[in-house]
Amino acid sequence: MLIDAALLADARQRIEAARHILVLTGAGISAESGVPTFRDALTGLWARFDPEELATEEAFRRQPQLVWDWYEHRRELVAAVQPNPGHVAVARLAALRQVTLVTQNVDGLHQRAGSSDVIELHGNLFANKWLDGCGRCEAAPDDGGRPPRCVHCGALMRPGVVWFGEELPRVARYRAEHAAEQCDLCLVVGTSGMVYPAAALPGVARDNGAGVIVINPQPSALDATADLVLQAPAGQCLPMLLPVGAASA
Ligand code: BJW
């Protein structure tokens, strides 16, 4: 995809000048790794399923096996793919500037690309927890349950992600909001900007005087908040934004 050279130069200059950059990522940054996004009509995971059927506690209580299997499928998919140049560029940027990396993604690809302090707003695919557990829950070894159950109380194991209507992890949310208030540049990468409270962060940054850059090949709900929109895939665009010499370092 051809990227507007003047916009690219402007974005590079803003990054060069920034002291503290908040990078907010969404599913789009992992698209070039082969992880389907949520809302893209043709490739999104939820093109075949109603999201409300899968990403709520009510849905899990209603159909635990269906929901568990869906997450198992995604765990297998993510385990088989690699971080792409977009993830790597974010990790490299953190070596050159103060970067707070906040992701809505649950795939762990930022960590695998070398980012060490990743604020995960929506949890992680690979961390399970118990639904209504007894406090000393244990899964039976090799019980094969889908989902597994606690041997003591029968509670169901559930994915450690944040479903609609659930509170975000408090420390992650606090750190993300604090960074939005403190940063002087907010780089918004690969999110439709439709899910709150994550989608409010760029507005908080802007209200506190930061510049906002959106990177997304499609229009997003956050374009109106941005000073600059780069209509390009993250894996292509992000490496081009790194300060000179850093892209190949
Ligand atoms: C590329 C690309 C390439 C493609 N390069 N880009 C305020 C107003 C209205 C509603 C609310 C509100 N506050 C809260 C709500 C309710 C709700 C909400 O936001 N609803 C909206 C749908 C309206 N929010 C919540 O319920 C949240 N909880 C909450 O607020 O709790 C309050 C509470 C307080 C106290 C007690 C109890 C409760 C929780 C939200 C949890 C979201 N969870 C999910 C599922 C996670 C688990 C899982 O993975 O299954 O998180 S939903 C899903 O959406 C997932 C994502 O992280 C999230 C965001 O999606 P994202 O990343 O933007 O992906 P897409 O697919 O939407 O967009 C991809 C983009 O990439 C597109 O734009 C493409 O163009 C682009 N792209 N290729 C760059 N190569």
mmCIF file of C-alpha atoms and ligand atoms in Angstrom:
data_model
loop_
_atom_site.group_PDB
_atom_site.id
_atom_site.type_symbol
_atom_site.label_atom_id
_atom_site.label_comp_id
_atom_site.label_asym_id
_atom_site.label_seq_id
_atom_site.Cartn_x
_atom_site.Cartn_y
_atom_site.Cartn_z
ATOM 1 C CA MET A 1 0.000 0.000 0.000
ATOM 2 C CA LEU A 2 1.331 3.432 -0.959
ATOM 3 C CA ILE A 3 1.708 5.683 2.095
ATOM 4 C CA ASP A 4 1.504 9.461 1.716
ATOM 5 C CA ALA A 5 5.131 10.626 2.030
ATOM 6 C CA ALA A 6 4.308 14.010 3.551
ATOM 7 C CA LEU A 7 2.105 12.452 6.249
ATOM 8 C CA LEU A 8 4.798 9.878 6.958
ATOM 9 C CA ALA A 9 7.423 12.598 7.358
ATOM 10 C CA ASP A 10 5.119 14.554 9.659
ATOM 11 C CA ALA A 11 4.490 11.489 11.816
ATOM 12 C CA ARG A 12 8.212 10.676 11.969
ATOM 13 C CA GLN A 13 8.955 14.214 13.093
ATOM 14 C CA ARG A 14 6.330 14.047 15.837
ATOM 15 C CA ILE A 15 7.819 10.780 17.077
ATOM 16 C CA GLU A 16 11.363 12.230 16.999
ATOM 17 C CA ALA A 17 10.161 15.179 19.094
ATOM 18 C CA ALA A 18 8.096 13.185 21.609
ATOM 19 C CA ARG A 19 9.316 12.478 25.131
ATOM 20 C CA HIS A 20 6.613 10.051 26.275
ATOM 21 C CA ILE A 21 4.611 8.054 23.750
ATOM 22 C CA LEU A 22 1.480 6.103 24.597
ATOM 23 C CA VAL A 23 1.052 3.301 22.056
ATOM 24 C CA LEU A 24 -2.491 1.885 22.065
ATOM 25 C CA THR A 25 -2.908 -1.226 19.958
ATOM 26 C CA GLY A 26 -5.850 -3.307 18.810
ATOM 27 C CA ALA A 27 -6.454 -6.436 16.770
ATOM 28 C CA GLY A 28 -5.243 -4.788 13.542
ATOM 29 C CA ILE A 29 -1.596 -4.882 14.623
ATOM 30 C CA SER A 30 -1.777 -8.674 14.703
ATOM 31 C CA ALA A 31 -3.647 -8.990 11.390
ATOM 32 C CA GLU A 32 -0.439 -9.286 9.357
ATOM 33 C CA SER A 33 0.625 -12.140 11.647
ATOM 34 C CA GLY A 34 -2.487 -13.991 10.535
ATOM 35 C CA VAL A 35 -4.663 -13.380 13.602
ATOM 36 C CA PRO A 36 -8.169 -12.438 12.463
ATOM 37 C CA THR A 37 -9.502 -9.115 13.773
ATOM 38 C CA PHE A 38 -12.844 -8.919 15.535
ATOM 39 C CA ARG A 39 -14.868 -6.684 13.323
ATOM 40 C CA ASP A 40 -13.424 -6.850 9.814
ATOM 41 C CA ALA A 41 -16.333 -8.097 7.758
ATOM 42 C CA LEU A 42 -14.479 -10.666 5.660
ATOM 43 C CA THR A 43 -11.851 -12.109 7.966
ATOM 44 C CA GLY A 44 -13.067 -11.316 11.476
ATOM 45 C CA LEU A 45 -13.555 -14.166 13.918
ATOM 46 C CA TRP A 46 -16.967 -12.806 14.637
ATOM 47 C CA ALA A 47 -18.022 -12.757 10.986
ATOM 48 C CA ARG A 48 -19.179 -16.321 11.582
ATOM 49 C CA PHE A 49 -20.385 -15.897 15.162
ATOM 50 C CA ASP A 50 -22.359 -13.285 17.015
ATOM 51 C CA PRO A 51 -19.867 -11.721 19.438
ATOM 52 C CA GLU A 52 -22.525 -11.385 22.072
ATOM 53 C CA GLU A 53 -22.885 -15.166 21.886
ATOM 54 C CA LEU A 54 -19.272 -15.734 22.776
ATOM 55 C CA ALA A 55 -17.728 -12.842 24.692
ATOM 56 C CA THR A 56 -19.981 -12.506 27.706
ATOM 57 C CA GLU A 57 -20.228 -14.355 30.983
ATOM 58 C CA GLU A 58 -23.878 -15.118 30.247
ATOM 59 C CA ALA A 59 -22.909 -16.843 27.003
ATOM 60 C CA PHE A 60 -20.267 -18.873 28.797
ATOM 61 C CA ARG A 61 -22.745 -19.943 31.465
ATOM 62 C CA ARG A 62 -25.241 -20.879 28.749
ATOM 63 C CA GLN A 63 -22.857 -22.722 26.439
ATOM 64 C CA PRO A 64 -19.548 -23.303 28.255
ATOM 65 C CA GLN A 65 -18.260 -25.903 25.827
ATOM 66 C CA LEU A 66 -18.919 -23.804 22.716
ATOM 67 C CA VAL A 67 -17.217 -20.760 24.220
ATOM 68 C CA TRP A 68 -14.312 -22.792 25.649
ATOM 69 C CA ASP A 69 -13.733 -24.488 22.295
ATOM 70 C CA TRP A 70 -13.733 -21.110 20.555
ATOM 71 C CA TYR A 71 -10.963 -19.892 22.860
ATOM 72 C CA GLU A 72 -9.050 -23.154 22.458
ATOM 73 C CA HIS A 73 -9.213 -22.644 18.692
ATOM 74 C CA ARG A 74 -7.836 -19.121 19.074
ATOM 75 C CA ARG A 75 -5.078 -20.256 21.453
ATOM 76 C CA GLU A 76 -3.942 -22.815 18.880
ATOM 77 C CA LEU A 77 -4.099 -20.248 16.078
ATOM 78 C CA VAL A 78 -2.086 -17.648 18.005
ATOM 79 C CA ALA A 79 0.495 -20.200 19.172
ATOM 80 C CA ALA A 80 1.161 -21.075 15.524
ATOM 81 C CA VAL A 81 1.825 -17.508 14.281
ATOM 82 C CA GLN A 82 4.717 -15.076 14.771
ATOM 83 C CA PRO A 83 4.926 -11.398 15.715
ATOM 84 C CA ASN A 84 5.209 -9.179 12.627
ATOM 85 C CA PRO A 85 7.347 -6.079 11.869
ATOM 86 C CA GLY A 86 4.679 -3.864 13.497
ATOM 87 C CA HIS A 87 5.097 -5.590 16.881
ATOM 88 C CA VAL A 88 8.887 -5.505 16.484
ATOM 89 C CA ALA A 89 8.880 -1.780 15.645
ATOM 90 C CA VAL A 90 6.913 -1.006 18.811
ATOM 91 C CA ALA A 91 9.455 -2.941 20.882
ATOM 92 C CA ARG A 92 12.331 -1.081 19.175
ATOM 93 C CA LEU A 93 10.700 2.288 19.741
ATOM 94 C CA ALA A 94 10.670 1.565 23.487
ATOM 95 C CA ALA A 95 14.441 1.324 23.418
ATOM 96 C CA LEU A 96 14.644 4.895 22.072
ATOM 97 C CA ARG A 97 11.834 6.758 23.788
ATOM 98 C CA GLN A 98 9.740 6.483 26.937
ATOM 99 C CA VAL A 99 6.914 4.288 25.663
ATOM 100 C CA THR A 100 3.850 3.062 27.539
ATOM 101 C CA LEU A 101 2.425 0.165 25.574
ATOM 102 C CA VAL A 102 -1.273 -0.478 26.163
ATOM 103 C CA THR A 103 -2.952 -3.254 24.229
ATOM 104 C CA GLN A 104 -6.499 -4.469 23.888
ATOM 105 C CA ASN A 105 -5.124 -7.677 22.422
ATOM 106 C CA VAL A 106 -5.085 -10.929 24.316
ATOM 107 C CA ASP A 107 -2.640 -12.715 21.996
ATOM 108 C CA GLY A 108 0.707 -12.037 23.722
ATOM 109 C CA LEU A 109 2.411 -11.134 20.419
ATOM 110 C CA HIS A 110 3.866 -7.858 21.774
ATOM 111 C CA GLN A 111 5.661 -9.805 24.506
ATOM 112 C CA ARG A 112 6.924 -12.345 21.966
ATOM 113 C CA ALA A 113 8.291 -9.447 19.856
ATOM 114 C CA GLY A 114 10.360 -8.231 22.809
ATOM 115 C CA SER A 115 8.141 -5.673 24.572
ATOM 116 C CA SER A 116 8.712 -6.217 28.273
ATOM 117 C CA ASP A 117 6.054 -4.114 29.989
ATOM 118 C CA VAL A 118 2.770 -4.609 28.180
ATOM 119 C CA ILE A 119 -0.397 -3.260 29.774
ATOM 120 C CA GLU A 120 -3.110 -5.755 28.799
ATOM 121 C CA LEU A 121 -6.512 -4.118 29.174
ATOM 122 C CA HIS A 122 -8.538 -7.159 28.117
ATOM 123 C CA GLY A 123 -6.531 -9.941 29.745
ATOM 124 C CA ASN A 124 -4.669 -12.755 28.033
ATOM 125 C CA LEU A 125 -5.789 -15.801 26.057
ATOM 126 C CA PHE A 126 -3.325 -18.054 27.824
ATOM 127 C CA ALA A 127 -4.290 -17.188 31.414
ATOM 128 C CA ASN A 128 -7.289 -19.085 32.694
ATOM 129 C CA LYS A 129 -9.203 -18.485 35.896
ATOM 130 C CA TRP A 130 -12.164 -19.994 37.752
ATOM 131 C CA LEU A 131 -15.777 -18.988 37.461
ATOM 132 C CA ASP A 132 -17.335 -18.878 40.975
ATOM 133 C CA GLY A 133 -14.382 -20.814 42.411
ATOM 134 C CA CYS A 134 -14.081 -22.103 46.012
ATOM 135 C CA GLY A 135 -10.735 -20.397 46.595
ATOM 136 C CA ARG A 136 -8.691 -23.595 46.407
ATOM 137 C CA CYS A 137 -9.720 -24.689 42.937
ATOM 138 C CA GLU A 138 -7.682 -27.324 41.145
ATOM 139 C CA ALA A 139 -8.259 -29.026 37.835
ATOM 140 C CA ALA A 140 -7.964 -32.776 37.780
ATOM 141 C CA PRO A 141 -4.879 -33.829 35.842
ATOM 142 C CA ASP A 142 -5.821 -34.740 32.268
ATOM 143 C CA ASP A 143 -9.498 -34.534 33.066
ATOM 144 C CA GLY A 144 -10.160 -33.615 29.452
ATOM 145 C CA GLY A 145 -13.138 -31.490 30.419
ATOM 146 C CA ARG A 146 -14.158 -28.754 28.022
ATOM 147 C CA PRO A 147 -13.939 -26.603 30.049
ATOM 148 C CA PRO A 148 -12.153 -28.311 32.930
ATOM 149 C CA ARG A 149 -13.874 -28.307 36.337
ATOM 150 C CA CYS A 150 -12.505 -27.893 39.856
ATOM 151 C CA VAL A 151 -12.102 -31.263 41.579
ATOM 152 C CA HIS A 152 -13.272 -29.759 44.897
ATOM 153 C CA CYS A 153 -16.294 -27.611 44.022
ATOM 154 C CA GLY A 154 -17.071 -28.313 40.373
ATOM 155 C CA ALA A 155 -16.483 -24.686 39.308
ATOM 156 C CA LEU A 156 -15.786 -24.143 35.626
ATOM 157 C CA MET A 157 -12.441 -22.897 34.346
ATOM 158 C CA ARG A 158 -12.833 -19.860 32.069
ATOM 159 C CA PRO A 159 -10.520 -17.845 29.819
ATOM 160 C CA GLY A 160 -8.711 -15.017 31.612
ATOM 161 C CA VAL A 161 -9.985 -12.369 29.222
ATOM 162 C CA VAL A 162 -12.313 -9.421 29.831
ATOM 163 C CA TRP A 163 -15.787 -9.954 28.462
ATOM 164 C CA PHE A 164 -18.390 -7.278 27.781
ATOM 165 C CA GLY A 165 -19.853 -5.940 31.009
ATOM 166 C CA GLU A 166 -16.825 -6.986 33.035
ATOM 167 C CA GLU A 167 -14.506 -4.603 34.808
ATOM 168 C CA LEU A 168 -11.053 -4.150 33.316
ATOM 169 C CA PRO A 169 -8.080 -5.160 35.498
ATOM 170 C CA ARG A 170 -7.782 -2.197 37.863
ATOM 171 C CA VAL A 171 -4.039 -1.683 37.777
ATOM 172 C CA ALA A 172 -3.920 -1.977 33.974
ATOM 173 C CA ARG A 173 -6.714 0.565 33.588
ATOM 174 C CA TYR A 174 -5.155 2.953 36.082
ATOM 175 C CA ARG A 175 -1.749 2.751 34.385
ATOM 176 C CA ALA A 176 -3.277 3.259 30.935
ATOM 177 C CA GLU A 177 -5.286 6.294 32.018
ATOM 178 C CA HIS A 178 -2.313 7.784 33.839
ATOM 179 C CA ALA A 179 -0.178 7.378 30.711
ATOM 180 C CA ALA A 180 -2.903 9.012 28.613
ATOM 181 C CA GLU A 181 -2.794 12.022 30.928
ATOM 182 C CA GLN A 182 1.012 12.208 30.945
ATOM 183 C CA CYS A 183 2.074 11.392 27.373
ATOM 184 C CA ASP A 184 2.823 13.999 24.735
ATOM 185 C CA LEU A 185 2.051 11.688 21.807
ATOM 186 C CA CYS A 186 -0.525 8.922 21.468
ATOM 187 C CA LEU A 187 -0.028 6.390 18.675
ATOM 188 C CA VAL A 188 -3.241 4.469 17.997
ATOM 189 C CA VAL A 189 -2.626 1.320 15.983
ATOM 190 C CA GLY A 190 -5.105 -1.123 14.470
ATOM 191 C CA THR A 191 -8.231 -0.553 16.504
ATOM 192 C CA SER A 192 -11.765 0.223 15.377
ATOM 193 C CA GLY A 193 -12.093 2.423 18.489
ATOM 194 C CA MET A 194 -15.494 0.987 19.278
ATOM 195 C CA VAL A 195 -14.881 -0.621 22.644
ATOM 196 C CA TYR A 196 -14.707 1.378 25.874
ATOM 197 C CA PRO A 197 -12.995 2.339 28.084
ATOM 198 C CA ALA A 198 -9.977 1.651 25.813
ATOM 199 C CA ALA A 199 -11.411 3.830 23.048
ATOM 200 C CA ALA A 200 -11.520 6.824 25.412
ATOM 201 C CA LEU A 201 -7.738 6.883 25.961
ATOM 202 C CA PRO A 202 -6.771 8.878 22.844
ATOM 203 C CA GLY A 203 -9.347 11.538 23.771
ATOM 204 C CA VAL A 204 -7.902 11.765 27.278
ATOM 205 C CA ALA A 205 -4.433 12.175 25.753
ATOM 206 C CA ARG A 206 -5.640 14.876 23.406
ATOM 207 C CA ASP A 207 -7.500 16.724 26.186
ATOM 208 C CA ASN A 208 -4.227 16.782 28.103
ATOM 209 C CA GLY A 209 -2.331 18.344 25.219
ATOM 210 C CA ALA A 210 -0.874 15.304 23.441
ATOM 211 C CA GLY A 211 -0.806 14.808 19.687
ATOM 212 C CA VAL A 212 -2.681 11.775 18.331
ATOM 213 C CA ILE A 213 -1.659 9.649 15.332
ATOM 214 C CA VAL A 214 -3.890 6.854 14.023
ATOM 215 C CA ILE A 215 -2.496 4.006 11.920
ATOM 216 C CA ASN A 216 -5.199 1.956 10.231
ATOM 217 C CA PRO A 217 -5.821 0.985 6.585
ATOM 218 C CA GLN A 218 -9.550 1.632 7.105
ATOM 219 C CA PRO A 219 -11.431 4.565 8.624
ATOM 220 C CA SER A 220 -11.943 4.178 12.373
ATOM 221 C CA ALA A 221 -14.016 5.821 15.084
ATOM 222 C CA LEU A 222 -10.839 7.479 16.387
ATOM 223 C CA ASP A 223 -9.920 9.305 13.172
ATOM 224 C CA ALA A 224 -11.821 12.379 14.368
ATOM 225 C CA THR A 225 -9.648 12.518 17.499
ATOM 226 C CA ALA A 226 -6.400 12.343 15.515
ATOM 227 C CA ASP A 227 -4.083 15.084 14.276
ATOM 228 C CA LEU A 228 -2.798 12.688 11.663
ATOM 229 C CA VAL A 229 -4.222 9.512 10.112
ATOM 230 C CA LEU A 230 -1.904 7.125 8.295
ATOM 231 C CA GLN A 231 -4.077 4.870 6.159
ATOM 232 C CA ALA A 232 -1.737 1.910 6.039
ATOM 233 C CA PRO A 233 -1.144 -1.555 7.487
ATOM 234 C CA ALA A 234 0.765 -1.395 10.770
ATOM 235 C CA GLY A 235 3.405 -3.924 9.768
ATOM 236 C CA GLN A 236 4.352 -1.809 6.792
ATOM 237 C CA CYS A 237 3.978 1.605 8.392
ATOM 238 C CA LEU A 238 5.401 1.286 11.911
ATOM 239 C CA PRO A 239 8.966 0.335 10.885
ATOM 240 C CA MET A 240 9.013 3.438 8.639
ATOM 241 C CA LEU A 241 8.263 5.662 11.626
ATOM 242 C CA LEU A 242 11.217 4.639 13.738
ATOM 243 C CA PRO A 243 13.970 7.201 14.205
ATOM 244 C CA VAL A 244 16.721 6.748 11.568
ATOM 245 C CA GLY A 245 18.924 3.711 12.117
ATOM 246 C CA ALA A 246 16.548 2.042 14.552
ATOM 247 C CA ALA A 247 14.501 0.106 11.993
ATOM 248 C CA SER A 248 17.380 -2.236 11.226
ATOM 249 C CA ALA A 249 19.066 -2.121 14.662
HETATM 250 C C1 BJW B 1 -5.509 -2.914 10.755
HETATM 251 C C2 BJW B 1 -4.871 -3.844 9.957
HETATM 252 C C3 BJW B 1 -3.494 -3.694 9.772
HETATM 253 C C4 BJW B 1 -6.949 -4.362 10.048
HETATM 254 N N1 BJW B 1 -2.847 -2.704 10.364
HETATM 255 N N2 BJW B 1 -4.844 -1.924 11.334
HETATM 256 C C5 BJW B 1 -19.137 3.743 26.882
HETATM 257 C C6 BJW B 1 -19.995 3.913 25.826
HETATM 258 C C7 BJW B 1 -20.667 2.822 25.285
HETATM 259 C C8 BJW B 1 -20.515 1.541 25.796
HETATM 260 C C9 BJW B 1 -19.674 1.380 26.851
HETATM 261 C C10 BJW B 1 -19.000 2.467 27.385
HETATM 262 N N3 BJW B 1 -18.237 2.001 28.421
HETATM 263 C C11 BJW B 1 -18.399 0.660 28.521
HETATM 264 C C12 BJW B 1 -19.272 0.252 27.584
HETATM 265 C C13 BJW B 1 -19.724 -1.154 27.349
HETATM 266 C C14 BJW B 1 -18.724 -2.015 26.622
HETATM 267 C C15 BJW B 1 -18.484 -1.408 25.242
HETATM 268 O O1 BJW B 1 -17.507 -0.764 24.980
HETATM 269 N N4 BJW B 1 -19.393 -1.680 24.313
HETATM 270 C C16 BJW B 1 -19.228 -1.189 22.960
HETATM 271 C C17 BJW B 1 -19.403 -2.333 21.990
HETATM 272 C C18 BJW B 1 -20.180 -0.048 22.732
HETATM 273 N N5 BJW B 1 -17.494 -2.159 27.350
HETATM 274 C C19 BJW B 1 -17.336 -3.076 28.299
HETATM 275 O O2 BJW B 1 -18.239 -3.837 28.591
HETATM 276 C C20 BJW B 1 -16.012 -3.143 29.033
HETATM 277 N N6 BJW B 1 -16.244 -3.199 30.432
HETATM 278 C C21 BJW B 1 -16.656 -2.143 31.134
HETATM 279 O O3 BJW B 1 -16.729 -1.039 30.688
HETATM 280 O O4 BJW B 1 -16.970 -2.460 32.440
HETATM 281 C C22 BJW B 1 -17.540 -1.468 33.290
HETATM 282 C C23 BJW B 1 -17.689 -2.097 34.673
HETATM 283 C C24 BJW B 1 -17.309 -1.367 35.779
HETATM 284 C C25 BJW B 1 -17.449 -1.924 37.038
HETATM 285 C C26 BJW B 1 -17.947 -3.219 37.197
HETATM 286 C C27 BJW B 1 -18.303 -3.949 36.091
HETATM 287 C C28 BJW B 1 -18.193 -3.386 34.815
HETATM 288 C C29 BJW B 1 -15.269 -4.431 28.692
HETATM 289 C C30 BJW B 1 -14.853 -4.500 27.276
HETATM 290 C C31 BJW B 1 -14.221 -5.871 27.001
HETATM 291 C C32 BJW B 1 -13.924 -6.078 25.532
HETATM 292 N N7 BJW B 1 -13.593 -7.432 25.317
HETATM 293 C C33 BJW B 1 -13.253 -7.877 23.976
HETATM 294 C C34 BJW B 1 -13.175 -9.411 23.987
HETATM 295 C C35 BJW B 1 -11.921 -9.852 24.724
HETATM 296 C C36 BJW B 1 -11.862 -11.335 24.804
HETATM 297 C C37 BJW B 1 -11.586 -11.972 23.479
HETATM 298 O O5 BJW B 1 -10.566 -11.711 22.852
HETATM 299 O O6 BJW B 1 -12.421 -12.781 23.082
HETATM 300 O O7 BJW B 1 -12.027 -7.288 23.565
HETATM 301 S S1 BJW B 1 -14.411 -7.322 22.725
HETATM 302 C C38 BJW B 1 -13.190 -7.125 21.457
HETATM 303 O O8 BJW B 1 -13.145 -5.735 21.064
HETATM 304 C C39 BJW B 1 -11.839 -7.413 22.124
HETATM 305 C C40 BJW B 1 -10.976 -6.319 21.579
HETATM 306 O O9 BJW B 1 -9.861 -6.096 22.418
HETATM 307 C C41 BJW B 1 -11.916 -5.156 21.523
HETATM 308 C C42 BJW B 1 -11.479 -4.054 20.587
HETATM 309 O O10 BJW B 1 -11.429 -4.499 19.284
HETATM 310 P P1 BJW B 1 -10.301 -3.958 18.291
HETATM 311 O O11 BJW B 1 -8.974 -4.363 18.800
HETATM 312 O O12 BJW B 1 -10.510 -2.540 18.028
HETATM 313 O O13 BJW B 1 -10.551 -4.852 16.999
HETATM 314 P P2 BJW B 1 -11.573 -4.571 15.776
HETATM 315 O O14 BJW B 1 -11.745 -5.841 15.055
HETATM 316 O O15 BJW B 1 -12.780 -3.896 16.253
HETATM 317 O O16 BJW B 1 -10.804 -3.547 14.845
HETATM 318 C C43 BJW B 1 -9.625 -3.938 14.149
HETATM 319 C C44 BJW B 1 -9.111 -2.726 13.410
HETATM 320 O O17 BJW B 1 -7.871 -3.073 12.796
HETATM 321 C C45 BJW B 1 -10.033 -2.262 12.270
HETATM 322 O O18 BJW B 1 -10.241 -0.861 12.392
HETATM 323 C C46 BJW B 1 -9.232 -2.563 10.992
HETATM 324 O O19 BJW B 1 -9.428 -1.616 9.957
HETATM 325 C C47 BJW B 1 -7.822 -2.495 11.506
HETATM 326 N N8 BJW B 1 -6.820 -3.244 10.726
HETATM 327 N N9 BJW B 1 -5.803 -4.726 9.430
HETATM 328 C C48 BJW B 1 -3.543 -1.808 11.095
HETATM 329 N N10 BJW B 1 -2.778 -4.580 8.947
#
